[in-house]
Amino acid sequence: MSSQQGSAPYYFVPGPSRWPVLGGVSLLATMAGAAAWVNSVVWGPELCAIGILSFLVVLFKWFGDSIRESEGGMYSARIDTSYRWSMSWFIFSEVMFFAAFFGALFYARSIAMPWLGDLDNKLLWPDFAAHWGNAGPAGTIESFSTMGPFPIPTINTALLLASGVTLTISHHALRAGHRGKTAFWLFITIALGATFMGFQAAEYIEAYSDFNLKLTSGVYGSTFFLLTGFHGFHVTIGAIMLSVVLFRVLKGHFTPEHHFAFEGAAWYWHFVDVVWLGLYVVVYWL
């Protein structure tokens, strides 16, 4: 929220906006282009790119309107409560999103894999050993090596844990009214997130070149890249959110009492940290 948040005695209702419609159209274009792309339609990539760029413009303009409303003193404490509930439900939806992928990993590893190796299937695949990380019983997948926790995943774990600490320091500095300290530690948090993404890119390059591990490497490859890839996407989104908050801090927005934009981005970042800890244990160690 803004430095003026809480001054309005009413519940603010925004006027008619074109952004929801334009956002829906841009998302429709994105998905239609993606569907055409995977089916080798020539115009698919261009339409998908246009949809993504259009959606980014819509988000930029839409959030800009909200920031101007906030800084203009139009929001009251009831709006603050609405934002908090909205962000809470959004993070809950993200929890369910990752729960689906963790559930798929659990099913493939703890149910399907032992079933393929039981006595009933020995007649079909007598030489198949039902251990996690193999290429499957049918012999249709190229051999690959699994990913261990050292060194990159462990380094990335340290980076994200450190970023959670620096973000907390920044938040406490904002609540204490130390704007310079707030900006400094927020910048360090973003830099740690960017370093995390750099190491993850290096890990993917190593997986493809040295381990022959790809998205098509059976259920192990698909679950590995989907879980770590979607997490990396969320780290990127979180870093963008924190970068916008940093820009607003430098512009003089927020007060020690009213700064929900900062808090919402921090909630999201800490959620990303927790998801990574689960990934680190389940994907790399177990």
Coordinates of C-alpha atoms in Angstrom, one line a residue:
M1 CA 0.0 0.0 0.0
S2 CA 1.0 3.6 -0.1
S3 CA 2.1 6.4 2.2
Q4 CA -1.6 7.6 2.0
Q5 CA -3.2 4.2 2.7
G6 CA -5.8 4.3 5.4
S7 CA -6.8 8.0 4.8
A8 CA -9.9 7.3 2.9
P9 CA -13.0 6.8 5.1
Y10 CA -14.9 4.7 2.4
Y11 CA -14.4 1.4 0.6
F12 CA -12.9 2.4 -2.8
V13 CA -14.7 1.0 -5.9
P14 CA -12.7 1.5 -9.1
G15 CA -14.4 2.7 -12.2
P16 CA -14.8 0.7 -15.4
S17 CA -11.5 -0.7 -16.6
R18 CA -10.4 -2.1 -20.0
W19 CA -7.6 -4.2 -18.5
P20 CA -9.5 -7.3 -17.5
V21 CA -10.9 -7.7 -21.0
L22 CA -7.6 -7.0 -22.6
G23 CA -5.9 -9.4 -20.2
G24 CA -8.3 -12.1 -21.1
V25 CA -7.8 -11.6 -24.8
S26 CA -4.0 -11.6 -24.5
L27 CA -4.1 -14.9 -22.5
L28 CA -6.4 -16.4 -25.1
A29 CA -4.0 -15.4 -27.8
T30 CA -1.1 -16.9 -25.8
M31 CA -2.8 -20.3 -25.3
A32 CA -4.1 -20.4 -28.9
G33 CA -0.6 -19.7 -30.2
A34 CA 1.0 -22.2 -27.9
A35 CA -1.6 -24.9 -29.0
A36 CA -0.9 -24.1 -32.6
W37 CA 2.9 -24.1 -32.0
V38 CA 3.0 -27.6 -30.5
N39 CA 0.9 -28.8 -33.5
S40 CA 3.5 -27.3 -35.9
V41 CA 1.2 -24.5 -37.2
V42 CA 3.4 -21.9 -38.8
W43 CA 1.8 -18.9 -37.1
G44 CA 1.8 -20.4 -33.7
P45 CA 5.1 -19.0 -32.3
E46 CA 4.3 -15.5 -33.4
L47 CA 0.8 -15.5 -31.9
C48 CA 2.1 -16.9 -28.7
A49 CA 4.8 -14.2 -28.5
I50 CA 2.3 -11.5 -29.2
G51 CA 0.0 -12.8 -26.5
I52 CA 2.7 -12.9 -23.9
L53 CA 4.0 -9.4 -24.7
S54 CA 0.4 -8.1 -24.7
F55 CA -0.2 -9.6 -21.3
L56 CA 2.9 -8.1 -19.9
V57 CA 1.8 -4.6 -21.1
V58 CA -1.6 -5.2 -19.6
L59 CA -0.1 -6.1 -16.2
F60 CA 2.2 -3.1 -16.3
K61 CA -0.6 -0.7 -17.0
W62 CA -3.0 -2.4 -14.6
F63 CA -0.6 -2.4 -11.7
G64 CA 0.3 1.2 -12.6
D65 CA -3.3 2.2 -12.1
S66 CA -3.5 0.5 -8.8
I67 CA -0.3 2.2 -7.6
R68 CA -1.6 5.6 -8.6
E69 CA -4.8 4.9 -6.7
S70 CA -2.9 3.8 -3.7
E71 CA -0.6 6.8 -3.7
G72 CA -3.5 9.1 -4.3
G73 CA -5.0 8.2 -0.9
M74 CA -8.0 6.4 -2.3
Y75 CA -7.5 3.2 -0.3
S76 CA -8.7 2.5 3.2
A77 CA -8.0 -0.1 5.8
R78 CA -10.7 -2.3 4.3
I79 CA -8.9 -2.3 1.0
D80 CA -5.8 -3.4 2.8
T81 CA -7.7 -6.3 4.2
S82 CA -9.0 -7.2 0.8
Y83 CA -5.5 -7.3 -0.6
R84 CA -4.3 -9.5 2.2
W85 CA -7.0 -12.0 1.7
S86 CA -6.5 -11.9 -2.1
M87 CA -2.8 -12.6 -1.7
S88 CA -3.4 -15.3 0.8
W89 CA -5.7 -17.2 -1.6
F90 CA -3.3 -16.7 -4.4
I91 CA -0.5 -18.3 -2.5
F92 CA -2.9 -21.1 -1.5
S93 CA -3.6 -21.7 -5.2
E94 CA 0.2 -21.9 -5.7
V95 CA 0.4 -24.4 -2.8
M96 CA -2.1 -26.6 -4.6
F97 CA -0.3 -26.2 -7.9
F98 CA 3.0 -27.6 -6.5
A99 CA 1.1 -30.2 -4.4
A100 CA -0.2 -31.7 -7.7
F101 CA 3.4 -32.1 -9.0
F102 CA 4.7 -33.5 -5.7
G103 CA 1.7 -35.9 -5.7
A104 CA 2.6 -37.0 -9.3
L105 CA 6.2 -37.6 -8.1
F106 CA 5.0 -39.6 -5.1
Y107 CA 2.7 -41.7 -7.2
A108 CA 5.3 -42.5 -9.9
R109 CA 8.0 -43.2 -7.3
S110 CA 6.2 -45.0 -4.5
I111 CA 3.3 -46.7 -6.3
A112 CA 3.9 -47.1 -10.0
M113 CA 7.5 -48.0 -9.8
P114 CA 7.2 -50.8 -7.3
W115 CA 4.1 -52.1 -9.2
L116 CA 6.2 -52.4 -12.4
G117 CA 8.7 -54.5 -10.6
D118 CA 6.4 -56.9 -8.8
L119 CA 6.1 -60.6 -9.5
D120 CA 3.1 -60.1 -11.8
N121 CA 5.3 -58.1 -14.2
K122 CA 8.4 -60.3 -14.1
L123 CA 7.1 -62.2 -17.1
L124 CA 7.1 -59.1 -19.2
W125 CA 10.3 -57.5 -17.9
P126 CA 12.4 -60.1 -16.1
D127 CA 15.5 -57.9 -16.0
F128 CA 13.8 -54.7 -14.8
A129 CA 14.9 -53.4 -11.4
A130 CA 12.3 -51.2 -9.8
H131 CA 14.5 -48.4 -8.5
W132 CA 13.8 -44.7 -8.9
G133 CA 15.8 -43.0 -11.6
N134 CA 15.9 -45.8 -14.1
A135 CA 15.0 -45.5 -17.8
G136 CA 11.9 -47.7 -17.5
P137 CA 11.2 -51.3 -18.3
A138 CA 10.5 -51.0 -22.1
G139 CA 13.9 -50.0 -23.2
T140 CA 12.6 -47.0 -25.3
I141 CA 14.4 -44.3 -23.4
E142 CA 18.1 -43.4 -23.7
S143 CA 20.1 -44.1 -20.6
F144 CA 20.8 -41.1 -18.3
S145 CA 22.2 -40.3 -14.9
T146 CA 20.2 -38.8 -12.1
M147 CA 21.0 -35.5 -10.4
G148 CA 22.5 -35.4 -7.0
P149 CA 22.5 -32.6 -4.3
F150 CA 26.1 -31.5 -4.9
P151 CA 27.3 -28.9 -5.6
I152 CA 24.7 -26.7 -7.4
P153 CA 21.5 -27.7 -5.6
T154 CA 23.1 -27.2 -2.2
I155 CA 24.6 -23.9 -3.2
N156 CA 21.1 -22.8 -4.4
T157 CA 19.6 -23.9 -1.1
A158 CA 22.1 -21.6 0.7
L159 CA 21.3 -18.8 -1.7
L160 CA 17.5 -19.0 -1.1
L161 CA 17.8 -19.3 2.6
A162 CA 20.1 -16.3 2.7
S163 CA 17.7 -14.3 0.5
G164 CA 14.9 -15.0 3.0
V165 CA 17.1 -13.6 5.8
T166 CA 18.1 -10.5 3.8
L167 CA 14.4 -9.9 2.9
T168 CA 13.4 -10.1 6.5
I169 CA 16.2 -7.6 7.4
S170 CA 14.9 -5.3 4.7
H171 CA 11.3 -5.6 6.0
H172 CA 12.4 -4.7 9.5
A173 CA 14.3 -1.8 8.2
L174 CA 11.2 -0.5 6.4
R175 CA 9.1 -0.8 9.6
A176 CA 11.8 1.1 11.4
G177 CA 11.8 3.9 8.8
H178 CA 15.3 3.3 7.4
R179 CA 14.6 3.6 3.7
G180 CA 18.3 3.3 2.6
K181 CA 18.8 0.1 4.6
T182 CA 15.5 -1.2 3.2
A183 CA 16.6 -0.6 -0.4
F184 CA 20.1 -2.1 0.2
W185 CA 18.9 -5.4 1.6
L186 CA 16.1 -5.6 -0.9
F187 CA 18.7 -5.3 -3.7
I188 CA 20.8 -8.0 -2.1
T189 CA 17.7 -10.3 -2.0
I190 CA 17.1 -9.7 -5.7
A191 CA 20.8 -10.4 -6.5
L192 CA 20.7 -13.7 -4.6
G193 CA 17.6 -14.7 -6.5
A194 CA 19.3 -13.8 -9.8
T195 CA 22.3 -15.8 -8.8
F196 CA 20.1 -18.8 -8.0
M197 CA 18.6 -18.6 -11.5
G198 CA 22.1 -18.5 -13.0
F199 CA 23.1 -21.6 -11.1
Q200 CA 19.9 -23.4 -12.2
A201 CA 20.6 -22.6 -15.8
A202 CA 24.1 -24.0 -15.4
E203 CA 22.6 -27.1 -13.8
Y204 CA 20.3 -27.6 -16.8
I205 CA 23.2 -27.3 -19.2
E206 CA 25.1 -29.9 -17.2
A207 CA 22.1 -32.2 -17.1
Y208 CA 21.7 -32.1 -20.9
S209 CA 25.4 -32.3 -21.8
D210 CA 26.9 -34.4 -19.1
F211 CA 24.1 -36.6 -17.8
N212 CA 21.9 -36.9 -20.9
L213 CA 19.0 -36.0 -18.7
K214 CA 16.2 -34.4 -20.7
L215 CA 12.5 -33.6 -20.3
T216 CA 11.9 -36.8 -22.4
S217 CA 13.9 -39.0 -20.1
G218 CA 11.0 -40.9 -18.8
V219 CA 9.0 -40.1 -15.7
Y220 CA 12.2 -39.1 -13.8
G221 CA 13.2 -36.5 -16.4
S222 CA 9.7 -35.1 -16.7
T223 CA 9.1 -34.8 -13.0
F224 CA 12.6 -33.4 -12.4
F225 CA 12.3 -30.6 -15.0
L226 CA 8.7 -29.8 -14.3
L227 CA 9.2 -29.4 -10.6
T228 CA 12.5 -27.5 -10.7
G229 CA 11.5 -25.6 -13.9
F230 CA 8.2 -24.3 -12.5
H231 CA 10.0 -23.4 -9.3
G232 CA 12.6 -21.5 -11.2
F233 CA 9.8 -19.7 -13.0
H234 CA 8.3 -18.7 -9.7
V235 CA 11.7 -17.4 -8.5
T236 CA 11.8 -15.2 -11.6
I237 CA 8.3 -13.9 -11.0
G238 CA 9.2 -13.2 -7.3
A239 CA 12.4 -11.4 -8.3
I240 CA 10.3 -9.2 -10.7
M241 CA 7.9 -8.4 -7.9
L242 CA 10.7 -7.5 -5.5
S243 CA 12.3 -5.3 -8.2
V244 CA 9.1 -3.4 -8.6
V245 CA 8.9 -3.0 -4.8
L246 CA 12.5 -1.8 -4.8
F247 CA 11.7 0.8 -7.5
R248 CA 8.8 2.0 -5.4
V249 CA 11.0 2.2 -2.3
L250 CA 13.5 4.4 -4.2
K251 CA 10.5 6.5 -5.4
G252 CA 9.5 7.2 -1.8
H253 CA 6.5 5.0 -1.6
F254 CA 5.4 3.1 1.6
T255 CA 5.5 4.1 5.2
P256 CA 6.5 2.0 8.3
E257 CA 2.7 1.4 8.9
H258 CA 1.4 0.9 5.4
H259 CA 3.4 -1.1 2.8
F260 CA 1.4 -4.2 1.8
A261 CA 3.0 -4.3 -1.7
F262 CA 6.2 -5.1 0.1
E263 CA 4.6 -7.6 2.5
G264 CA 2.8 -9.4 -0.3
A265 CA 5.9 -9.8 -2.4
A266 CA 7.7 -11.0 0.8
W267 CA 5.0 -13.6 1.4
Y268 CA 5.5 -14.9 -2.1
W269 CA 9.2 -15.0 -1.8
H270 CA 9.1 -16.9 1.5
F271 CA 6.7 -19.4 -0.1
V272 CA 9.1 -20.0 -2.9
D273 CA 11.8 -20.6 -0.3
V274 CA 9.7 -23.3 1.4
V275 CA 8.9 -25.0 -1.9
W276 CA 12.6 -25.2 -2.7
L277 CA 13.4 -26.9 0.6
G278 CA 10.8 -29.6 -0.3
L279 CA 12.3 -29.9 -3.7
Y280 CA 15.8 -30.1 -2.4
V281 CA 15.0 -33.0 0.0
V282 CA 12.5 -35.0 -2.2
V283 CA 14.1 -34.5 -5.7
Y284 CA 17.8 -34.5 -4.9
W285 CA 18.3 -36.5 -1.7
L286 CA 15.6 -39.2 -1.6

